[in-house]
XYZ file of C-alpha atoms in Angstrom:
655
model
C 55.754 107.884 -112.538
C 52.575 107.724 -114.542
C 49.605 109.873 -113.602
C 46.189 109.980 -115.192
C 44.262 112.508 -113.097
C 45.078 115.405 -110.819
C 43.101 116.239 -107.694
C 42.184 119.809 -106.848
C 42.696 120.331 -103.108
C 40.875 123.209 -101.471
C 41.867 123.863 -97.875
C 39.278 125.937 -96.012
C 40.200 126.469 -92.378
C 37.263 126.718 -89.935
C 38.252 127.596 -86.354
C 36.596 127.086 -83.000
C 37.361 129.218 -79.946
C 38.656 132.748 -80.116
C 41.650 133.697 -82.247
C 44.671 135.130 -80.535
C 45.728 138.564 -81.657
C 48.934 138.995 -83.592
C 51.222 141.790 -84.618
C 53.742 142.263 -87.392
C 56.753 142.298 -85.093
C 57.483 140.282 -82.002
C 57.503 142.529 -78.948
C 60.850 142.919 -77.246
C 59.945 142.125 -73.684
C 62.202 143.408 -70.948
C 63.676 140.199 -69.613
C 67.333 141.242 -69.555
C 67.906 140.671 -65.883
C 70.748 142.560 -64.183
C 71.994 139.953 -61.763
C 75.278 138.848 -60.260
C 76.146 136.243 -57.670
C 78.625 138.615 -56.000
C 77.437 142.208 -56.711
C 74.399 144.167 -55.687
C 72.294 146.010 -58.265
C 73.943 149.259 -57.147
C 77.407 147.779 -57.598
C 76.503 146.430 -61.036
C 75.467 149.957 -61.986
C 78.842 151.226 -60.807
C 80.696 148.839 -63.109
C 78.680 150.149 -66.059
C 80.229 153.611 -65.646
C 83.285 152.480 -67.637
C 83.956 150.252 -70.670
C 86.739 147.683 -70.833
C 88.618 147.541 -74.129
C 91.609 145.311 -73.330
C 92.680 142.642 -70.819
C 96.324 141.661 -70.386
C 97.105 138.704 -68.118
C 100.674 137.708 -67.272
C 100.389 134.609 -65.090
C 102.561 131.961 -63.463
C 100.918 128.543 -63.393
C 101.602 124.807 -63.210
C 99.634 121.718 -64.128
C 99.877 120.349 -60.582
C 98.013 123.081 -58.691
C 95.345 125.715 -59.271
C 97.421 128.250 -57.316
C 98.611 131.096 -59.537
C 100.308 134.479 -59.414
C 100.892 137.326 -61.790
C 99.633 140.653 -63.017
C 96.405 141.656 -64.733
C 95.880 144.877 -66.638
C 92.444 146.282 -67.412
C 92.461 149.002 -70.073
C 89.230 150.991 -69.960
C 87.507 154.254 -70.852
C 85.226 156.361 -68.660
C 81.641 156.505 -69.914
C 80.972 159.478 -67.631
C 82.962 161.578 -65.203
C 84.396 158.845 -63.045
C 85.740 159.135 -59.516
C 86.318 155.391 -59.042
C 86.198 152.087 -60.892
C 84.737 148.947 -59.347
C 86.133 145.519 -60.298
C 85.695 141.972 -58.979
C 88.370 139.622 -57.633
C 87.648 136.684 -55.360
C 88.572 137.290 -51.745
C 91.087 134.405 -51.588
C 93.258 136.167 -54.183
C 95.691 138.536 -52.414
C 96.566 141.858 -54.044
C 100.228 142.810 -53.594
C 100.250 145.977 -55.712
C 97.752 148.115 -57.592
C 98.448 150.941 -60.004
C 96.354 153.376 -62.014
C 98.161 154.572 -65.146
C 101.469 153.380 -63.672
C 101.007 155.135 -60.319
C 100.608 153.132 -57.122
C 97.125 153.788 -55.779
C 95.313 153.044 -52.546
C 92.047 151.165 -52.873
C 89.259 149.727 -50.771
C 88.215 146.103 -50.753
C 85.073 144.496 -49.396
C 85.245 140.736 -49.891
C 85.188 140.209 -53.681
C 84.662 143.875 -54.590
C 87.634 146.179 -55.231
C 87.001 149.924 -55.544
C 89.800 151.953 -57.105
C 90.046 155.784 -57.328
C 90.636 156.804 -60.969
C 89.379 160.412 -61.245
C 88.772 160.475 -64.996
C 86.596 162.674 -67.154
C 84.111 161.198 -69.569
C 85.953 159.762 -72.563
C 89.342 159.488 -70.842
C 91.276 156.213 -70.902
C 92.905 154.591 -67.912
C 94.842 151.418 -67.102
C 94.420 149.397 -63.917
C 97.331 147.103 -63.088
C 96.802 144.544 -60.323
C 99.536 142.210 -59.044
C 97.916 139.310 -57.226
C 98.305 135.683 -56.177
C 96.427 132.903 -54.455
C 94.388 129.766 -54.878
C 91.049 130.155 -56.666
C 88.024 128.788 -54.815
C 86.401 125.423 -55.315
C 82.736 124.532 -54.872
C 83.255 124.179 -51.120
C 84.863 127.588 -50.630
C 82.533 129.271 -53.132
C 79.216 127.378 -53.398
C 77.900 129.912 -55.963
C 80.763 129.082 -58.319
C 84.034 127.396 -57.623
C 84.712 126.342 -61.196
C 86.704 129.346 -62.375
C 90.003 127.468 -62.120
C 90.365 123.739 -61.475
C 93.244 121.297 -61.104
C 92.442 117.629 -61.655
C 93.671 114.389 -63.176
C 91.824 112.823 -66.080
C 90.068 109.689 -64.806
C 90.444 108.089 -68.245
C 93.965 109.076 -69.267
C 95.678 110.057 -66.003
C 96.963 113.439 -67.220
C 96.930 116.250 -64.633
C 95.594 119.555 -65.965
C 94.899 123.057 -64.642
C 92.200 124.842 -66.607
C 89.734 127.711 -66.414
C 85.981 127.592 -66.902
C 84.479 130.985 -66.110
C 80.908 130.650 -67.382
C 78.702 132.186 -66.108
C 80.191 134.110 -63.140
C 83.571 132.488 -62.454
C 86.106 134.738 -64.181
C 86.648 136.848 -61.048
C 87.737 133.680 -59.255
C 91.051 133.724 -61.127
C 91.609 137.221 -62.569
C 90.426 140.789 -61.786
C 87.651 141.730 -64.198
C 84.304 143.289 -64.945
C 81.717 140.532 -65.383
C 79.306 142.198 -67.780
C 78.045 140.372 -70.870
C 77.328 143.640 -72.640
C 80.883 144.956 -72.212
C 83.094 142.906 -74.500
C 86.768 143.803 -74.425
C 88.070 144.769 -77.863
C 90.972 142.330 -77.490
C 93.069 140.456 -74.944
C 96.521 139.032 -74.362
C 97.202 136.037 -72.140
C 100.780 135.220 -71.210
C 101.305 132.076 -69.145
C 104.613 130.969 -67.666
C 104.726 127.204 -67.067
C 107.317 124.452 -66.458
C 109.253 123.359 -69.535
C 107.394 120.024 -69.642
C 104.036 121.818 -70.014
C 102.221 123.843 -72.624
C 99.653 126.579 -72.015
C 96.758 127.133 -74.389
C 94.642 130.274 -74.678
C 92.769 132.600 -77.023
C 93.976 133.891 -80.381
C 97.397 133.354 -81.910
C 100.480 132.053 -80.139
C 102.903 134.886 -80.868
C 105.931 133.252 -79.303
C 107.178 130.863 -76.644
C 110.006 132.402 -74.599
C 112.449 130.181 -72.696
C 113.099 132.063 -69.462
C 116.194 130.014 -68.596
C 114.969 128.943 -65.172
C 113.117 125.739 -66.005
C 110.083 127.603 -67.301
C 108.892 129.059 -70.586
C 106.234 131.652 -71.357
C 103.435 131.134 -73.862
C 102.362 134.518 -75.239
C 98.866 134.496 -76.773
C 97.246 137.491 -78.474
C 93.572 137.731 -79.503
C 92.548 140.705 -81.658
C 88.780 140.243 -81.626
C 86.135 141.442 -79.142
C 85.658 138.909 -76.360
C 83.411 138.534 -73.336
C 84.971 138.105 -69.910
C 83.920 134.463 -69.459
C 85.466 133.361 -72.783
C 89.033 134.320 -71.803
C 90.758 131.047 -70.917
C 93.892 129.169 -69.947
C 94.704 125.461 -69.872
C 98.023 124.075 -68.645
C 99.216 120.494 -69.003
C 101.658 118.077 -70.515
C 100.354 118.307 -74.056
C 101.374 117.309 -77.538
C 100.355 119.632 -80.351
C 98.371 118.201 -83.262
C 97.174 120.549 -85.987
C 94.866 120.243 -88.978
C 93.600 122.818 -91.469
C 90.082 123.701 -92.564
C 89.499 125.179 -96.005
C 86.205 127.076 -95.884
C 84.868 128.421 -99.165
C 84.540 132.004 -97.915
C 87.825 132.707 -96.124
C 91.472 131.808 -96.071
C 92.439 128.400 -94.604
C 91.867 128.141 -90.855
C 94.395 126.547 -88.508
C 92.850 124.066 -86.067
C 95.426 123.887 -83.267
C 94.960 121.112 -80.729
C 96.660 120.515 -77.386
C 96.137 116.818 -76.643
C 97.213 114.833 -73.574
C 100.779 113.574 -74.059
C 99.627 110.075 -73.144
C 100.803 108.130 -76.233
C 97.410 106.465 -76.638
C 95.263 109.625 -76.529
C 95.926 111.175 -79.925
C 95.587 107.915 -81.898
C 92.304 107.252 -80.101
C 90.787 110.637 -80.990
C 92.677 111.597 -84.151
C 89.945 110.798 -86.692
C 87.383 112.628 -84.545
C 89.646 115.668 -84.260
C 90.207 115.641 -88.029
C 86.444 115.995 -88.542
C 86.584 119.452 -86.968
C 87.716 120.743 -90.358
C 84.596 119.284 -92.027
C 82.363 120.871 -89.404
C 84.010 124.279 -89.735
C 83.681 124.231 -93.523
C 79.999 123.264 -93.255
C 79.134 125.942 -90.696
C 81.051 128.607 -92.605
C 78.856 127.880 -95.625
C 75.614 127.923 -93.633
C 76.219 130.514 -90.877
C 78.668 132.821 -92.618
C 82.481 132.991 -92.538
C 84.230 131.627 -89.460
C 84.463 134.774 -87.296
C 88.092 134.276 -86.239
C 89.515 132.954 -89.518
C 92.553 135.247 -89.322
C 93.604 133.545 -86.067
C 92.623 129.937 -85.418
C 90.252 127.431 -83.949
C 91.417 124.662 -81.652
C 91.068 122.535 -78.539
C 92.782 122.111 -75.189
C 91.977 118.821 -73.473
C 90.948 118.917 -69.811
C 89.101 116.416 -67.598
C 85.590 117.803 -68.015
C 82.578 115.762 -69.055
C 81.833 117.898 -72.098
C 83.290 121.089 -73.514
C 83.501 124.838 -72.971
C 83.531 127.144 -75.991
C 86.450 129.378 -75.065
C 86.896 131.790 -77.940
C 89.127 130.269 -80.654
C 90.252 127.398 -78.363
C 87.580 125.202 -76.823
C 88.337 123.258 -73.662
C 87.090 119.718 -74.250
C 87.216 116.440 -72.324
C 86.885 114.096 -75.285
C 85.896 114.153 -78.945
C 82.816 112.953 -80.778
C 80.901 114.459 -83.657
C 78.047 116.073 -81.725
C 80.178 117.480 -78.894
C 82.866 118.840 -81.192
C 80.364 120.366 -83.628
C 78.373 121.902 -80.751
C 81.392 123.671 -79.271
C 82.573 124.813 -82.684
C 79.124 126.252 -83.483
C 79.460 128.410 -80.368
C 82.164 130.393 -82.134
C 79.280 131.878 -84.160
C 76.496 131.592 -81.564
C 77.841 132.411 -78.107
C 81.225 133.939 -78.907
C 80.875 136.124 -82.011
C 77.238 136.829 -81.070
C 76.634 136.447 -77.331
C 73.489 136.437 -75.222
C 72.902 139.847 -73.639
C 71.590 138.235 -70.443
C 71.874 134.762 -68.950
C 68.081 134.671 -69.163
C 68.579 134.527 -72.946
C 71.202 131.759 -72.927
C 69.146 130.303 -75.843
C 71.168 132.643 -78.080
C 74.228 130.562 -77.146
C 73.072 127.072 -76.271
C 69.886 126.668 -78.294
C 71.596 127.498 -81.573
C 74.756 125.516 -80.802
C 72.586 122.532 -79.885
C 70.589 122.821 -83.105
C 73.890 123.039 -84.996
C 74.444 119.421 -83.905
C 71.280 118.446 -85.775
C 72.382 120.465 -88.806
C 75.727 118.663 -88.782
C 73.984 115.273 -88.629
C 71.594 116.316 -91.403
C 74.503 117.016 -93.756
C 77.174 114.532 -92.653
C 75.403 111.746 -90.720
C 71.847 111.754 -92.150
C 71.135 108.239 -90.909
C 71.445 109.464 -87.297
C 69.584 112.737 -87.589
C 65.895 111.737 -87.173
C 66.449 109.678 -84.033
C 68.593 112.413 -82.535
C 65.697 114.877 -82.704
C 63.222 112.260 -81.475
C 65.439 111.664 -78.442
C 65.438 115.401 -77.751
C 61.646 115.463 -77.927
C 61.374 112.496 -75.560
C 63.601 114.227 -73.012
C 61.618 117.472 -73.282
C 58.292 115.685 -72.798
C 59.557 113.728 -69.789
C 58.108 116.658 -67.818
C 55.012 118.684 -68.594
C 56.329 122.256 -68.274
C 59.327 124.527 -68.354
C 60.307 127.459 -70.578
C 63.384 127.991 -72.722
C 63.622 131.517 -71.305
C 65.539 131.308 -67.995
C 63.808 133.030 -65.114
C 66.370 132.097 -62.441
C 69.483 133.452 -64.123
C 71.646 133.160 -60.988
C 71.496 129.366 -60.822
C 73.779 127.239 -62.985
C 71.209 124.458 -63.003
C 68.641 126.772 -64.599
C 71.013 128.464 -67.035
C 72.365 125.128 -68.263
C 69.221 123.001 -67.988
C 69.809 120.225 -70.542
C 66.099 119.526 -71.054
C 64.966 123.117 -71.552
C 67.904 125.264 -72.655
C 69.667 122.669 -74.797
C 67.050 120.172 -76.024
C 63.959 122.370 -76.102
C 66.100 125.297 -77.210
C 67.257 123.281 -80.230
C 63.826 121.790 -80.931
C 62.068 125.137 -81.125
C 64.641 126.383 -83.638
C 63.728 123.321 -85.703
C 60.101 124.454 -85.386
C 61.048 127.995 -86.397
C 62.742 126.606 -89.500
C 59.495 124.783 -90.333
C 57.409 127.925 -89.843
C 59.701 129.927 -92.110
C 59.165 127.158 -94.684
C 62.172 128.169 -96.745
C 65.683 126.999 -95.912
C 67.265 129.772 -97.941
C 65.535 132.333 -95.720
C 66.306 130.350 -92.565
C 70.033 130.291 -93.260
C 69.977 133.869 -94.524
C 68.586 134.813 -91.113
C 71.432 133.026 -89.344
C 73.942 134.851 -91.529
C 72.217 138.201 -90.978
C 72.387 137.656 -87.217
C 76.152 137.233 -87.559
C 76.343 140.498 -89.493
C 73.943 142.613 -87.430
C 75.211 141.488 -84.015
C 78.849 140.846 -84.948
C 81.186 141.073 -81.925
C 78.214 142.097 -79.792
C 75.306 140.737 -77.787
C 71.686 139.929 -78.587
C 68.523 138.801 -76.849
C 66.221 136.063 -78.054
C 63.831 138.769 -79.230
C 66.614 140.384 -81.260
C 67.238 137.046 -82.954
C 63.571 136.358 -83.633
C 63.133 139.831 -85.087
C 65.821 139.027 -87.669
C 63.880 135.912 -88.683
C 60.764 138.088 -88.995
C 62.498 140.668 -91.151
C 64.037 138.108 -93.481
C 60.958 135.889 -93.836
C 58.292 138.615 -93.765
C 56.346 136.580 -91.208
C 55.257 137.372 -87.655
C 56.603 135.160 -84.884
C 54.846 136.841 -81.971
C 52.805 133.726 -81.191
C 55.865 131.539 -81.650
C 57.794 133.566 -79.066
C 54.891 133.544 -76.615
C 54.126 129.845 -76.996
C 57.489 128.177 -77.576
C 60.095 130.500 -76.028
C 58.362 132.106 -73.052
C 55.581 129.517 -72.920
C 55.658 126.072 -71.404
C 54.668 122.568 -72.368
C 53.774 120.963 -75.673
C 50.645 119.965 -77.635
C 49.003 116.557 -77.898
C 47.205 116.162 -81.232
C 44.119 114.168 -82.157
C 42.971 113.953 -85.780
C 39.679 112.741 -87.175
C 38.768 112.600 -90.838
C 36.190 111.299 -93.274
C 35.826 111.026 -97.036
C 32.487 112.342 -98.321
C 32.161 111.597 -102.022
C 35.398 112.868 -103.532
C 35.949 115.376 -100.733
C 37.809 114.890 -97.467
C 37.017 116.474 -94.110
C 39.808 116.799 -91.547
C 39.659 117.965 -87.944
C 42.752 118.685 -85.840
C 42.295 118.950 -82.072
C 44.999 119.568 -79.533
C 45.369 119.885 -75.794
C 48.479 121.204 -74.043
C 50.552 119.825 -71.214
C 50.664 123.164 -69.370
C 47.335 124.849 -70.178
C 47.609 127.314 -67.299
C 50.637 128.853 -69.042
C 50.202 127.968 -72.717
C 46.636 126.869 -73.534
C 47.110 126.830 -77.331
C 49.907 126.239 -79.833
C 49.262 128.001 -83.131
C 52.079 126.563 -85.233
C 51.360 124.886 -88.570
C 51.083 121.090 -88.606
C 51.733 118.531 -91.325
C 49.662 115.396 -91.873
C 50.665 112.493 -94.094
C 47.919 111.421 -96.518
C 47.954 107.961 -98.094
C 46.586 107.842 -101.633
C 45.367 105.010 -103.811
C 46.886 105.731 -107.226
C 49.389 108.481 -106.394
C 52.367 108.755 -104.036
C 51.639 109.557 -100.428
C 51.289 113.295 -99.828
C 52.189 115.529 -96.911
C 49.815 118.481 -96.496
C 50.490 121.441 -94.236
C 47.590 122.796 -92.179
C 47.340 126.176 -90.448
C 46.434 125.648 -86.790
C 44.926 128.679 -85.072
C 43.014 127.172 -82.145
C 42.572 124.033 -80.101
C 40.161 122.740 -82.742
C 40.344 123.412 -86.465
C 38.430 121.831 -89.343
C 39.471 121.657 -92.987
C 37.782 120.757 -96.282
C 39.874 119.113 -99.029
C 38.031 119.222 -102.320
C 38.057 116.578 -105.097
C 40.655 114.188 -103.685
C 39.186 111.075 -105.286
C 42.199 108.855 -104.673
C 42.342 109.624 -100.924
C 42.913 106.563 -98.757
C 43.650 107.684 -95.165
C 45.379 110.140 -92.856
C 48.254 108.057 -91.531
C 50.742 110.291 -89.663
C 50.805 113.463 -87.582
C 53.922 115.605 -88.017
C 55.719 112.944 -90.101
C 58.903 114.993 -90.367
C 59.081 115.635 -86.617
C 59.056 119.429 -86.757
C 57.028 119.932 -83.566
C 57.496 118.773 -79.969
C 54.264 116.827 -79.580
C 52.447 113.700 -78.544
C 49.674 111.960 -80.484
C 46.279 110.909 -79.204
C 45.131 108.983 -82.227
C 43.985 109.348 -85.840
C 40.354 108.286 -86.363
C 38.315 107.700 -89.516
C 34.935 108.963 -88.320
C 31.976 108.188 -90.681
C 29.744 110.538 -88.640
C 31.972 113.499 -89.590
C 30.037 114.615 -92.689
C 29.918 118.420 -92.662
C 31.728 121.553 -91.506
C 29.731 124.515 -90.272
C 30.139 127.604 -92.440
C 31.861 125.989 -95.417
C 28.833 125.455 -97.692
C 28.504 129.205 -98.453
C 32.166 129.652 -99.374
C 32.687 129.984 -103.144
C 35.578 127.661 -103.959
C 38.281 128.842 -106.256
C 38.791 127.093 -109.548
C 42.188 126.639 -111.151
C 43.565 125.116 -114.298
C 47.165 123.982 -114.428
C 48.388 122.858 -117.834
C 50.105 120.968 -119.283
C 50.389 118.539 -116.411
C 52.593 116.499 -116.474
C 54.973 119.059 -117.973
C 58.636 119.435 -118.776
C 59.595 123.041 -119.573
C 56.819 125.057 -117.910
C 53.222 125.133 -116.657
C 50.482 127.742 -116.927
C 48.225 128.640 -113.985
C 44.783 130.062 -114.814
C 42.249 131.134 -112.158
C 38.466 131.491 -112.523
C 38.399 135.045 -111.134
C 40.580 138.094 -110.667
C 42.351 138.476 -107.340
C 45.764 138.941 -105.746
C 47.277 135.436 -105.845
C 50.555 134.083 -104.560
C 51.862 130.709 -105.734
C 54.472 128.443 -104.159
C 55.955 125.349 -105.802
C 57.188 122.930 -103.124
C 58.936 119.583 -103.490
C 57.936 116.482 -101.533
C 60.562 117.219 -98.863
C 58.891 120.570 -98.162
C 61.554 122.698 -99.873
C 60.340 125.828 -101.655
C 61.387 125.676 -105.318
C 59.671 128.756 -106.756
C 57.216 131.437 -105.720
C 55.554 134.436 -107.308
C 52.478 136.639 -107.568
C 49.830 137.103 -110.258
C 46.205 138.218 -110.783
C 44.560 135.758 -113.231
C 47.177 133.824 -115.171
C 50.892 133.171 -114.976
C 53.598 130.972 -116.428
C 55.938 128.997 -114.148
C 59.304 127.855 -115.525
C 60.134 124.244 -114.562
C 63.299 123.868 -116.627
C 65.628 123.918 -113.614
C 63.484 121.633 -111.421
C 64.228 117.943 -111.094
C 61.808 115.381 -112.499
C 59.263 114.394 -109.862
C 56.148 115.378 -107.958
C 55.564 118.893 -106.603
C 52.865 120.590 -104.569
C 51.615 123.829 -106.099
C 49.972 126.046 -103.474
C 47.930 129.063 -104.587
C 46.872 131.590 -101.959
C 44.123 134.134 -102.555
C 45.539 137.048 -100.543
C 42.174 138.828 -100.369
C 40.413 136.176 -98.289
C 43.088 133.678 -97.254
C 41.650 130.781 -99.268
C 44.243 128.345 -100.531
C 44.271 125.780 -103.322
C 46.884 123.061 -103.488
C 47.470 121.023 -106.623
C 49.940 118.291 -107.441
C 52.206 119.041 -110.389
C 54.393 116.523 -112.156
C 57.566 117.327 -114.037
C 58.703 114.564 -116.380
C 61.783 113.914 -118.426
C 61.601 114.609 -122.162
């Protein structure tokens, strides 16, 4: 590219209406709701008097019925002096024997609540052993759940499967447990005895399959990582096993163990899609941090569900395509390894797994990525309101709202990535979350605080407007060229002004130029109307696009060239900065020289918005370009004392 003159762009932001206050750290609001669809608040408090550290299930099951029998052990420790332990088991499941530390013990039962005398001092361990049997409920017998265990034939392939799906409150429908997100068991074992023509899939490693000599065999699974109650799983069916291996760069190879319907047409139909799981795992391991369960496995059990359920180390999935498979795999990091601490904050699970779909498309299917996000935005804006934060955390429809929790949840992470304005810091934040909250739980505010700490930016307004807030902005832009200067005004209204009257996120505009490539300029939006002054942009042609890279959920209400827009109140008394950048074009390096002393920060950004270099200086500095690719860059210089910013195009050429 040949360039003869460089424009000096001075962005001076003039706001109308009152600024919102901000703080350095997002406030951790108390939205961790203690709710259960079967326990009272008092009963929930009783369950918190002990911690579970191990579940052992030894079950008898078939693929032709949801009815089961067996024994469950709960290994726990008293958090305080404990007279009794309260557990949940659905009322249709009959208890035939109950022991505490191997001793038969009387207990009381009120519907789904079982209260067991334990008489332990604080810090003492105990083991509850419950022999039980019965048929788990369905949606008719338990309208608040009924999905804990299901038996059904696949409408597409005909295979009959029995499988569990305990999220959010359905685990107690098929095994005795404590349904507390914050109390992950340290490990679990799931043994399942099934007919010889069936296989049983579950969490962790398959230690052995024991032929019992009576037409059945027992699959013995052992998982040595912390796990939440709803992620313990079983699936029983006539399966064939098909395995592939992922080779992530930061761990040993990972087995991907798949139980696929034994229908001879099923595996050939899905095989190439299943094989891609290895590509997805390798990608996510690079971006999110090592696969959390690399010393065991990842895998799938097929079952006739319309999507998938991210059971830890072995997802239950109805079919295979790139977005579904990558979504469920991403849950192993966001949802399983790090879990929401309340169903109100299901964004920790579903928002990040949904955005992982977009990340997968960005890297492996880039031609599909832009439209995928646009479709999300269209679905979000089909209605005017709704928050990502879930107020009604007892209703499945609210917890798993596809428009708000999944689509808006993913879209606002895309916005957060834009606000951070540095992919290295964005992905470092994701990796830090995996380290800080490993094998534990987190709220949305915990997650956002990590992004704040890594980026050094405040996301208080972001949390208020995009996570707790409702709606989306509609932007209108007017502009005018006055001599060699350009005036720009950004106005926006919101779809839910009673809840969120203003969105203060940055916004990009695409600028067409006469003799230079089109330019995307980022504007700081603080109010419903902001005006900006761009100095000495002689080759300016027009403002042509709002949010050209689709970072923000928004609608547009026009871009207008307004000849009557000739001045901005308050700008004429502002002393513009002056900068020299030389040589330009350059190859090895450039020098930046300011016209006055101050505390300056520079950022060198490529035309895709990626930060290449940054640094601080007072009057002059040298910027090394030797590792940058040939092309056009935007050099932004911020005067930290008054917030004024200069942007200048820089060109790196080949020798």
